[in-house]
Short mmCIF file of C-alpha atoms in Angstrom, two decimals:
data_model
loop_
_atom_site.label_atom_id
_atom_site.label_comp_id
_atom_site.label_asym_id
_atom_site.label_seq_id
_atom_site.Cartn_x
_atom_site.Cartn_y
_atom_site.Cartn_z
CA MET A 20 10.48 55.95 39.75
CA SER A 21 11.28 53.38 37.00
CA PRO A 22 9.66 53.78 33.60
CA VAL A 23 7.46 50.60 34.28
CA GLU A 24 6.03 52.22 37.52
CA ALA A 25 5.43 55.59 35.82
CA ILE A 26 3.33 53.86 33.07
CA SER A 27 1.47 51.89 35.77
CA ARG A 28 0.61 55.11 37.63
CA LEU A 29 -0.33 56.70 34.54
CA ARG A 30 -2.86 54.05 33.66
CA THR A 31 -4.37 54.38 37.15
CA ASP A 32 -4.75 58.17 36.51
CA LEU A 33 -6.39 57.67 33.14
CA GLY A 34 -9.27 55.74 34.63
CA PRO A 35 -11.94 55.13 32.01
CA ILE A 36 -9.91 57.01 29.10
CA ASP A 37 -9.31 54.53 26.42
CA HIS A 38 -5.75 53.16 26.47
CA SER A 39 -3.63 50.11 25.73
CA THR A 40 -0.27 48.59 26.28
CA ASP A 41 -0.87 45.82 23.71
CA ALA A 42 2.40 45.21 21.70
CA ARG A 43 0.65 44.84 18.41
CA LYS A 44 -1.34 48.14 18.84
CA LEU A 45 1.77 50.07 20.08
CA ARG A 46 3.61 48.85 16.89
CA SER A 47 0.83 50.09 14.56
CA LYS A 48 0.15 53.43 16.41
CA SER A 49 3.95 54.31 16.64
CA ARG A 50 4.29 54.34 12.79
CA ASP A 51 3.62 56.95 10.08
CA ARG A 52 4.73 56.76 6.39
CA PHE A 53 8.42 57.10 7.17
CA ALA A 54 9.19 53.94 5.23
CA GLN A 55 9.07 55.98 2.00
CA SER A 56 12.68 57.03 3.19
CA PRO A 57 15.15 54.15 3.10
CA VAL A 58 17.10 56.20 5.71
CA LEU A 59 14.23 56.46 8.06
CA ARG A 60 13.04 52.89 7.16
CA ASP A 61 16.08 51.44 9.01
CA LEU A 62 16.31 54.13 11.70
CA LEU A 63 12.84 54.21 12.95
CA ARG A 64 11.94 50.68 12.72
CA GLY A 65 11.24 49.24 16.17
CA ARG A 66 10.72 52.51 17.98
CA ASN A 67 7.38 52.17 19.77
CA ALA A 68 5.51 54.01 22.42
CA GLU A 69 4.92 52.28 25.77
CA ILE A 70 1.34 53.24 26.08
CA PHE A 71 -1.35 54.29 23.63
CA ILE A 72 -4.04 56.70 24.68
CA ALA A 73 -7.18 57.65 22.75
CA PRO A 74 -9.10 60.45 24.38
CA ARG A 75 -12.71 60.94 23.18
CA ASP A 76 -12.77 64.73 23.70
CA LYS A 77 -10.74 67.77 24.83
CA GLU A 78 -11.49 67.11 28.51
CA GLU A 79 -10.15 63.60 28.27
CA LEU A 80 -7.16 64.93 26.43
CA ARG A 81 -6.54 67.37 29.18
CA THR A 82 -6.83 64.67 31.84
CA ALA A 83 -4.36 62.49 29.76
CA VAL A 84 -1.79 65.20 29.23
CA ALA A 85 -1.94 66.27 32.84
CA ALA A 86 -1.24 62.74 34.01
CA CYS A 87 1.76 62.59 31.55
CA ALA A 88 3.14 65.77 32.97
CA ARG A 89 2.76 64.43 36.51
CA HIS A 90 4.54 61.40 35.75
CA ARG A 91 7.14 62.87 33.20
CA ILE A 92 6.26 60.68 30.52
CA PRO A 93 7.08 61.70 26.92
CA ILE A 94 4.23 62.41 24.63
CA THR A 95 3.87 62.00 20.89
CA VAL A 96 0.51 63.37 19.52
CA ARG A 97 -0.78 61.32 16.65
CA GLY A 98 -3.44 62.05 13.86
CA ALA A 99 -3.91 59.80 11.03
CA GLY A 100 -0.28 58.82 10.68
CA SER A 101 -0.09 60.10 7.05
CA GLY A 102 3.01 62.01 7.55
CA GLN A 103 6.30 61.03 5.81
CA PHE A 104 9.03 62.41 7.97
CA GLY A 105 8.71 60.27 11.11
CA GLN A 106 6.65 63.14 12.68
CA GLY A 107 4.45 60.60 14.41
CA VAL A 108 7.19 58.17 15.63
CA PRO A 109 8.09 58.29 19.47
CA LEU A 110 11.90 58.46 19.54
CA SER A 111 11.95 57.75 23.34
CA GLY A 112 9.08 55.66 24.14
CA GLY A 113 6.39 57.11 26.41
CA ALA A 114 2.82 57.80 25.35
CA VAL A 115 1.29 58.09 21.96
CA ILE A 116 -1.90 60.18 22.23
CA ASP A 117 -4.35 59.62 19.35
CA VAL A 118 -6.57 62.60 18.70
CA THR A 119 -8.56 61.27 15.87
CA ALA A 120 -11.78 61.15 17.96
CA LEU A 121 -11.64 65.00 18.54
CA THR A 122 -13.58 65.69 15.33
CA GLY A 123 -16.15 68.24 14.13
CA VAL A 124 -16.56 71.57 12.34
CA LEU A 125 -16.97 74.17 15.13
CA ASP A 126 -17.91 77.28 13.47
CA TRP A 127 -17.78 79.61 10.48
CA HIS A 128 -16.79 83.12 10.94
CA GLY A 129 -18.27 85.69 8.58
CA ASP A 130 -21.64 87.23 7.53
CA ARG A 131 -24.02 84.65 8.89
CA GLY A 132 -27.03 86.37 7.39
CA ARG A 133 -25.73 85.75 4.01
CA GLN A 134 -23.86 82.60 4.87
CA VAL A 135 -20.55 83.95 3.60
CA PRO A 136 -17.91 82.47 5.73
CA ARG A 137 -14.40 83.95 5.94
CA THR A 138 -12.92 81.29 7.83
CA VAL A 139 -13.79 77.76 9.17
CA ARG A 140 -12.75 76.19 12.61
CA ALA A 141 -12.55 72.46 13.45
CA LEU A 142 -11.17 70.24 16.06
CA THR A 143 -7.81 68.87 15.57
CA GLY A 144 -8.75 65.25 14.73
CA THR A 145 -11.19 66.28 11.91
CA VAL A 146 -10.25 64.70 8.49
CA VAL A 147 -9.27 67.43 6.05
CA ALA A 148 -11.82 66.23 3.50
CA ASP A 149 -14.63 66.24 5.85
CA ILE A 150 -14.08 69.96 6.46
CA ASP A 151 -14.59 70.63 2.71
CA ALA A 152 -17.49 68.33 2.64
CA ALA A 153 -19.27 70.43 5.49
CA ILE A 154 -18.67 73.80 3.84
CA ARG A 155 -18.86 72.98 0.06
CA PRO A 156 -22.77 73.14 -0.06
CA SER A 157 -22.43 76.75 0.91
CA GLY A 158 -20.04 77.26 -2.01
CA TRP A 159 -16.89 77.57 -0.21
CA GLU A 160 -13.70 75.28 0.42
CA LEU A 161 -10.28 75.13 2.05
CA ARG A 162 -7.69 77.22 0.16
CA MET A 163 -5.33 74.14 0.35
CA HIS A 164 -5.07 70.52 1.54
CA PRO A 165 -2.51 67.61 1.55
CA SER A 166 -2.64 65.01 -1.19
CA THR A 167 -3.67 62.73 1.73
CA SER A 168 -6.76 64.81 2.55
CA GLN A 169 -9.07 61.74 2.61
CA GLN A 170 -7.02 60.43 5.56
CA ALA A 171 -5.09 63.35 7.12
CA THR A 172 -6.49 65.20 10.14
CA ILE A 173 -6.45 69.00 10.15
CA GLY A 174 -4.13 69.18 13.20
CA GLY A 175 -1.65 66.72 11.72
CA TYR A 176 -1.74 68.75 8.50
CA ILE A 177 -0.75 71.89 10.39
CA ALA A 178 1.66 70.26 12.85
CA GLY A 179 3.59 68.32 10.12
CA GLY A 180 2.61 69.64 6.66
CA HIS A 181 3.97 72.47 4.57
CA ALA A 182 1.96 73.05 1.33
CA GLY A 183 -0.14 70.99 -0.92
CA ILE A 184 -3.05 71.11 -3.25
CA GLY A 185 -3.87 74.73 -3.87
CA SER A 186 -0.25 76.08 -3.02
CA CYS A 187 0.26 77.03 -6.70
CA GLN A 188 -2.54 79.61 -6.25
CA TRP A 189 -2.35 80.47 -2.52
CA GLY A 190 1.21 79.93 -1.37
CA ILE A 191 2.34 77.64 1.40
CA LEU A 192 0.82 77.19 5.00
CA ARG A 193 3.23 79.45 6.69
CA ASP A 194 2.74 82.37 4.15
CA THR A 195 0.80 85.16 5.87
CA GLY A 196 -2.76 84.63 6.03
CA ASN A 197 -3.04 80.95 5.34
CA ILE A 198 -3.50 79.84 8.91
CA THR A 199 -5.91 82.24 10.80
CA ALA A 200 -5.64 80.80 14.44
CA LEU A 201 -4.59 77.79 16.53
CA GLU A 202 -5.77 76.69 19.96
CA VAL A 203 -2.93 74.94 21.61
CA MET A 204 -2.82 72.91 24.80
CA THR A 205 0.16 73.16 27.25
CA VAL A 206 1.71 70.19 28.92
CA GLU A 207 1.61 70.78 32.52
CA GLU A 208 -0.04 69.36 35.63
CA HIS A 209 -2.91 71.82 34.90
CA PRO A 210 -3.03 72.02 31.09
CA ARG A 211 -3.95 75.45 29.70
CA LEU A 212 -5.66 76.25 26.36
CA ILE A 213 -3.96 79.20 24.55
CA GLU A 214 -5.06 80.91 21.36
CA LEU A 215 -2.41 81.80 18.71
CA ARG A 216 -3.29 84.29 16.04
CA GLY A 217 -1.12 86.44 13.62
CA ARG A 218 2.49 85.55 13.20
CA ASP A 219 2.49 83.41 16.44
CA VAL A 220 0.73 80.48 14.50
CA ASN A 221 4.03 79.78 12.78
CA THR A 222 5.80 79.09 16.01
CA VAL A 223 3.61 75.96 16.30
CA HIS A 224 2.94 75.24 12.61
CA HIS A 225 5.26 72.36 11.19
CA ALA A 226 6.92 71.86 14.58
CA TYR A 227 5.94 68.26 14.62
CA GLY A 228 3.98 68.92 17.91
CA ALA A 229 7.19 69.84 19.85
CA ASN A 230 5.91 73.05 21.29
CA GLY A 231 2.15 72.65 21.99
CA ILE A 232 -0.55 70.27 21.25
CA ILE A 233 -2.97 71.66 18.57
CA THR A 234 -6.56 71.24 19.63
CA GLU A 235 -8.39 73.57 17.23
CA VAL A 236 -7.59 74.99 13.89
CA GLU A 237 -9.03 77.95 12.11
CA LEU A 238 -8.31 78.46 8.37
CA PRO A 239 -9.52 80.82 5.58
CA VAL A 240 -11.70 79.61 2.86
CA SER A 241 -12.07 80.45 -0.78
CA PRO A 242 -14.74 79.90 -3.41
CA ALA A 243 -15.49 76.15 -4.32
CA TRP A 244 -15.29 76.30 -8.03
CA GLU A 245 -16.10 73.36 -10.21
CA TRP A 246 -12.66 71.80 -10.64
CA HIS A 247 -11.54 69.80 -13.69
CA GLU A 248 -8.71 67.35 -13.72
CA LEU A 249 -6.54 67.35 -16.78
CA VAL A 250 -3.74 64.93 -17.89
CA ILE A 251 -1.27 66.70 -20.40
CA SER A 252 1.61 65.36 -22.39
CA PHE A 253 4.54 67.16 -23.95
CA PRO A 254 7.02 65.76 -26.31
CA GLU A 255 9.93 67.29 -24.16
CA PHE A 256 10.04 68.10 -20.43
CA GLU A 257 11.43 71.64 -21.41
CA GLN A 258 7.97 72.18 -22.88
CA ALA A 259 6.30 70.84 -19.80
CA ALA A 260 8.32 73.13 -17.56
CA ARG A 261 7.63 76.16 -19.70
CA PHE A 262 3.83 75.46 -19.70
CA SER A 263 3.94 74.88 -15.86
CA VAL A 264 5.80 78.25 -15.26
CA ASP A 265 3.38 80.05 -17.69
CA ILE A 266 0.21 78.74 -16.20
CA CYS A 267 1.30 79.50 -12.67
CA ASN A 268 2.32 83.12 -13.88
CA SER A 269 -1.18 83.65 -15.38
CA ASP A 270 -2.78 84.99 -12.28
CA GLY A 271 -6.16 85.10 -13.86
CA VAL A 272 -6.10 81.31 -14.26
CA LEU A 273 -7.68 79.48 -11.29
CA LYS A 274 -5.53 76.32 -10.62
CA LYS A 275 -5.05 73.97 -7.69
CA VAL A 276 -2.38 71.62 -8.99
CA VAL A 277 0.54 71.97 -11.48
CA SER A 278 2.62 68.77 -11.23
CA PRO A 279 5.24 68.09 -14.01
CA HIS A 280 6.91 64.81 -14.37
CA ALA A 281 9.85 63.92 -16.79
CA HIS A 282 9.96 60.90 -18.88
CA PRO A 283 9.92 57.99 -17.85
CA LEU A 284 8.08 58.84 -14.64
CA PRO A 285 4.60 58.82 -16.35
CA GLN A 286 5.10 55.15 -16.89
CA TYR A 287 5.47 54.52 -13.31
CA PHE A 288 1.84 55.45 -12.78
CA PRO A 289 -0.15 52.32 -13.95
CA ASP A 290 -3.39 54.00 -13.93
CA LEU A 291 -2.14 56.99 -15.82
CA ALA A 292 0.60 55.36 -18.09
CA GLY A 293 -1.88 54.52 -20.85
CA LEU A 294 -2.68 58.19 -21.19
CA ILE A 295 0.75 59.49 -21.94
CA PRO A 296 2.77 58.41 -25.04
CA ASP A 297 6.01 56.47 -24.11
CA GLY A 298 8.88 58.95 -24.12
CA GLU A 299 6.79 62.15 -23.39
CA ALA A 300 6.59 64.22 -20.21
CA MET A 301 3.47 64.74 -18.28
CA VAL A 302 1.78 67.61 -16.23
CA LEU A 303 -1.06 66.76 -13.89
CA LEU A 304 -3.39 69.81 -13.70
CA MET A 305 -6.54 70.86 -11.81
CA ALA A 306 -8.18 74.05 -13.10
CA ALA A 307 -11.50 75.71 -12.53
CA VAL A 308 -13.97 75.01 -15.32
CA GLN A 309 -14.13 78.67 -16.39
CA SER A 310 -10.25 78.57 -16.74
CA VAL A 311 -10.05 75.43 -18.98
CA PRO A 312 -10.19 77.28 -22.22
CA ASN A 313 -7.12 79.36 -21.15
CA VAL A 314 -5.38 76.14 -20.17
CA GLU A 315 -6.09 74.76 -23.59
CA ASP A 316 -4.57 77.92 -25.18
CA LEU A 317 -1.43 77.52 -22.94
CA VAL A 318 -1.05 73.69 -23.61
CA HIS A 319 -1.34 74.41 -27.39
CA ALA A 320 1.24 77.28 -27.35
CA ASN A 321 3.69 75.08 -25.57
CA GLY A 322 3.30 72.18 -27.95
CA GLY A 323 1.39 69.86 -25.62
CA ARG A 324 -1.89 67.90 -25.74
CA ILE A 325 -4.61 67.25 -23.39
CA ARG A 326 -4.92 63.46 -23.06
CA TYR A 327 -7.70 63.36 -20.59
CA ARG A 328 -10.18 65.63 -18.72
CA CYS A 329 -12.91 65.03 -16.32
CA ILE A 330 -14.64 66.70 -13.21
CA GLU A 331 -12.74 66.42 -9.99
CA GLY A 332 -12.80 62.88 -8.61
CA LYS A 333 -14.46 61.39 -11.68
CA GLY A 334 -11.46 59.97 -13.47
CA THR A 335 -11.09 56.41 -14.77
CA TYR A 336 -7.93 56.16 -12.77
CA GLY A 337 -9.74 55.38 -9.61
CA ALA A 338 -8.68 58.27 -7.38
CA PRO A 339 -8.63 62.04 -7.39
CA LEU A 340 -5.99 63.35 -9.54
CA TYR A 341 -4.12 64.99 -6.65
CA GLU A 342 -3.44 61.65 -5.13
CA PHE A 343 -0.78 61.13 -7.89
CA THR A 344 0.93 64.40 -6.86
CA TRP A 345 3.10 65.92 -4.07
CA GLY A 346 3.84 63.23 -1.46
CA HIS A 347 1.63 60.64 -3.24
CA SER A 348 3.94 60.65 -6.31
CA MET A 349 6.90 58.79 -4.53
CA MET A 350 4.47 56.31 -3.20
CA HIS A 351 3.70 55.43 -6.74
CA TYR A 352 7.16 55.38 -7.92
CA GLN A 353 8.27 53.17 -5.13
CA ARG A 354 5.65 50.68 -6.24
CA ARG A 355 7.71 50.33 -9.40
CA ASN A 356 11.08 50.36 -7.67
CA LYS A 357 11.41 50.33 -3.94
CA LYS A 358 14.83 52.07 -4.22
CA LEU A 359 13.62 55.19 -5.82
CA ILE A 360 13.99 58.30 -3.74
CA GLY A 361 14.11 62.21 -3.95
CA LEU A 362 15.32 65.36 -2.33
CA LEU A 363 13.09 68.36 -1.21
CA ALA A 364 14.87 70.99 -3.18
CA LEU A 365 13.42 74.49 -3.44
CA TYR A 366 13.99 76.26 -6.76
CA PRO A 367 14.83 80.07 -6.94
CA GLN A 368 12.20 82.37 -7.89
CA GLU A 369 14.44 84.33 -10.22
CA ASN A 370 14.88 82.60 -13.60
CA LEU A 371 12.69 79.79 -12.44
CA TYR A 372 12.24 78.18 -15.87
CA GLU A 373 15.87 78.40 -16.64
CA SER A 374 16.74 76.68 -13.34
CA ILE A 375 14.24 73.88 -13.90
CA VAL A 376 15.83 73.23 -17.35
CA ARG A 377 19.37 73.34 -16.16
CA ILE A 378 18.77 70.92 -13.27
CA HIS A 379 16.98 68.56 -15.81
CA ARG A 380 19.88 68.71 -18.17
CA ASP A 381 22.75 68.68 -15.86
CA PHE A 382 21.38 65.86 -13.55
CA ALA A 383 19.97 63.74 -16.39
CA GLU A 384 22.39 60.89 -15.46
CA LEU A 385 20.96 60.87 -11.87
CA GLY A 386 17.24 60.42 -12.87
CA PRO A 387 14.15 62.22 -14.24
CA VAL A 388 12.76 65.25 -12.56
CA HIS A 389 9.42 65.46 -10.55
CA LEU A 390 8.29 68.86 -9.39
CA GLU A 391 5.47 70.55 -7.69
CA MET A 392 4.71 74.09 -8.58
CA LYS A 393 3.86 76.59 -5.64
CA ARG A 394 3.79 79.98 -4.66
CA ILE A 395 6.10 81.00 -1.47
CA ASP A 396 6.96 84.27 0.03
CA GLY A 397 4.84 86.13 -2.59
CA GLY A 398 6.54 84.79 -5.68
CA LEU A 399 6.37 81.65 -7.79
CA SER A 400 8.80 78.77 -7.12
CA CYS A 401 8.65 74.88 -7.26
CA GLN A 402 9.89 71.98 -5.20
CA GLY A 403 11.25 68.56 -6.06
CA SER A 404 14.37 66.96 -7.52
CA PRO A 405 15.57 64.13 -9.88
CA VAL A 406 14.17 60.71 -8.89
CA PHE A 407 17.03 58.42 -8.26
CA GLU A 408 17.92 54.93 -6.68
CA PHE A 409 19.05 55.29 -3.20
CA GLU A 410 22.65 53.83 -2.48
CA SER A 411 23.74 55.34 0.92
CA GLN A 412 23.70 58.22 3.20
CA GLU A 413 27.03 59.31 1.58
CA GLN A 414 25.44 59.43 -1.79
CA LEU A 415 22.56 61.61 -0.51
CA ALA A 416 24.97 63.87 0.92
CA GLU A 417 26.87 64.14 -2.25
CA ILE A 418 23.81 64.78 -4.28
CA THR A 419 22.59 67.35 -1.78
CA ALA A 420 25.82 69.37 -2.17
CA ARG A 421 25.69 69.09 -5.91
CA LEU A 422 22.14 70.51 -5.94
CA GLN A 423 23.01 73.28 -3.56
CA ARG A 424 26.00 74.26 -5.77
CA ALA A 425 23.52 74.31 -8.71
CA GLY A 426 21.44 77.00 -6.91
CA LEU A 427 18.79 75.00 -5.18
CA SER A 428 17.96 75.07 -1.39
CA ILE A 429 17.59 71.63 0.22
CA ALA A 430 15.35 70.56 3.01
CA ASN A 431 16.18 67.10 4.50
CA THR A 432 13.02 64.93 4.44
CA HIS A 433 15.09 61.88 5.63
CA THR A 434 15.19 63.10 9.23
CA PRO A 435 12.66 63.38 12.01
CA VAL A 436 14.67 66.26 13.58
CA LEU A 437 13.50 69.77 12.84
CA GLY A 438 16.90 71.34 12.77
CA ALA A 439 18.30 68.70 10.49
CA SER A 440 15.38 69.02 8.17
CA GLY A 441 15.84 72.78 7.68
CA MET A 442 12.21 73.26 6.48
CA LYS A 443 11.05 75.00 9.63
CA PRO A 444 12.99 77.89 11.30
CA TRP A 445 13.68 77.01 14.90
CA GLY A 446 14.99 80.03 16.70
CA PRO A 447 14.69 81.83 20.06
CA LYS A 448 10.94 82.32 19.58
CA GLU A 449 10.19 78.83 18.96
CA ALA A 450 12.42 77.66 21.87
CA ALA A 451 10.60 80.18 24.21
CA PHE A 452 7.31 78.77 23.24
CA LYS A 453 8.40 75.39 24.00
CA ARG A 454 9.75 76.36 27.30
CA GLU A 455 6.26 77.95 28.16
CA PHE A 456 3.98 75.23 26.57
CA ASP A 457 6.07 72.34 27.39
CA PRO A 458 8.12 73.08 30.55
CA TYR A 459 9.23 69.55 31.07
CA GLY A 460 10.34 68.84 27.57
CA LEU A 461 7.92 65.91 27.07
CA LEU A 462 6.57 66.84 23.60
CA ALA A 463 8.24 65.08 20.49
CA GLN A 464 11.33 64.28 22.49
CA GLY A 465 14.45 64.37 20.22
CA LYS A 466 12.88 66.27 17.36
CA ALA A 467 13.23 69.94 18.55
CA ASP A 468 16.60 71.78 18.30
CA ASP A 469 16.76 72.82 22.10
CA VAL A 470 16.29 69.41 23.28
CA VAL A 471 19.46 67.12 23.39
CA ALA A 472 18.69 63.88 21.68
CA THR A 473 19.34 60.75 23.67
CA ASP A 474 20.82 58.89 20.75
CA THR A 475 22.43 59.55 17.34
CA VAL A 476 19.17 60.27 15.36
CA SER A 477 20.21 63.74 14.36
CA THR A 478 23.87 62.95 13.33
CA SER A 479 22.80 59.82 11.65
CA THR A 480 20.40 61.49 9.38
CA ALA A 481 22.36 64.70 8.84
CA LEU A 482 22.99 65.98 5.30
CA PRO A 483 25.02 69.02 4.28
CA ASN A 484 21.78 70.95 3.50
CA SER A 485 21.25 74.71 3.92
CA GLY A 486 17.65 74.47 4.81
CA TRP A 487 14.96 76.91 3.49
CA SER A 488 14.86 80.60 4.40
CA TYR A 489 11.64 82.67 4.36
CA ARG A 490 11.51 86.39 3.78
CA LEU A 491 7.77 87.44 4.38
CA SER A 492 6.36 84.96 6.86
CA ASN A 493 8.82 84.92 9.85
#
C-alpha cells in the first residue's frame, strides 16, 4: 500500500474525528521551538506530517491510534509545541496527533475531609498553569513547572521536559517522587491503557513519546506560598555565583528560581536591563515571602543589592519573572543576536562554586555564563554554559570537548535523537517498553535509540558529548 493510499484509508477510519491534510496546517502543527538551535533550524525545516488529527477525548484518541496502527502510519504526539529540541517534529511524515483538547483536572488524592491533597491528576493536554490555578485556592501547587507553563501541556512537559521552576528546591522530574503516576496508551490495533508507578514512570518520562502515549499525569503537590520575585545585581559574577550556591544550600530558605547571568547578559533583557547597572551580574530569584529576610541577608553578605521586588506576576517587566529563566533565557538573548547559542552542561556537585568560577574565567573569551541552579540525585548542581555565537557544527563539537575536559557533563540539545542527546538513559528497560507499547515502531520514528533512522539525523547532529548519568533515579 502506498503512503497516499494509507492516509486515504486512515481518513475513512477517522470518521467524524477532526483531522486535516491542509498544507498550511500541517506546516504549523509539525513545528515546535526547535529554531532556537541553528543546527535544528536547518535540519528540521520542511519536515511535516501528512495528516493532522485532533481527538476531542480519550476515546477519539484511541480510535485514531488504532487506525494508525492498522495502516502502519507513524505517529508524533503533540501538545502545545513549546519544546525546544524537535520533540514535536515528525522525522518521517505520518500523523501528528494533537492532544490539547484532552484537558481537565481529574482528581486530588489525599485527605478529602480536610481538603489536603497529596497529589493532583490531570489529562495530558491540560495546560500546566491551569492545574496550579485549579488547586491554588486550597493552598497547594505543583512542585515544579516549565518556564513555558502558561502554554505547555502537562503531558508535553513530562514527555519532553526535564526540570524547571522549583527544581532548585525539589530536584529534577526524574528524581524519585517527583512523578507519582502516568497512564499510557499503547499503539496497537486495540490500544490498551496502562498505569505506571514507581520507577517505571521514568521509562516514559523524557522519551519524546517514543515508547507510549501519555494520557494522564499524576504529580505531587506542595504548599503554595506567597512567592516574591527579586532582581538582584552583583558587581562581579563570582559574587553572584557565591550567592546562588549559598542560597541553594540554605535548606530553610524556600525558593523556586535561582538564575545567575554574567555581564553583559542582563543587558540582553530589554525589560530588565534598566534595573541592573551596566557591567554587573544579575541573579533572578523567586522566594517565599517568609524567606525574603534571609535572602536579604545573603545578598548583603555577598556584596549584592536587590534592585526590584514584587509579588509573583506583578512585575513592571510584563511577564512572570520565571519567563526570563531556563529555556526562555535563550529566546531573549536571540532577540538581541540570533547567532547566540549555548550548551546544556551539568556542573559537578563537588566543589560546585569553584567549578562555576573556573568555567567563567577559563572560557571568558567564549562568552558570558548563564546558569540555572537545581538539585539532582539528592545534591546541588546547576546547568548552563557560556553563551556564544554559533559558527558551525565543528565549533560546537570543539566547545563540547573543551567543557567536558573541564569537568562538565554535556547533554546535546541540538538533536532530536534521544541517544545523541544523552539527557535520558535509553537502555534495555526503555527498549522493552517500546516493544510492548509500540510493537510496530510507529511512535516518534527516528528519535529512539533502538529504531534505525531513515536518514542522517543522528549523525548530522552528533557531538562528542558524554551525556548525563543518574545515581539515584534509575
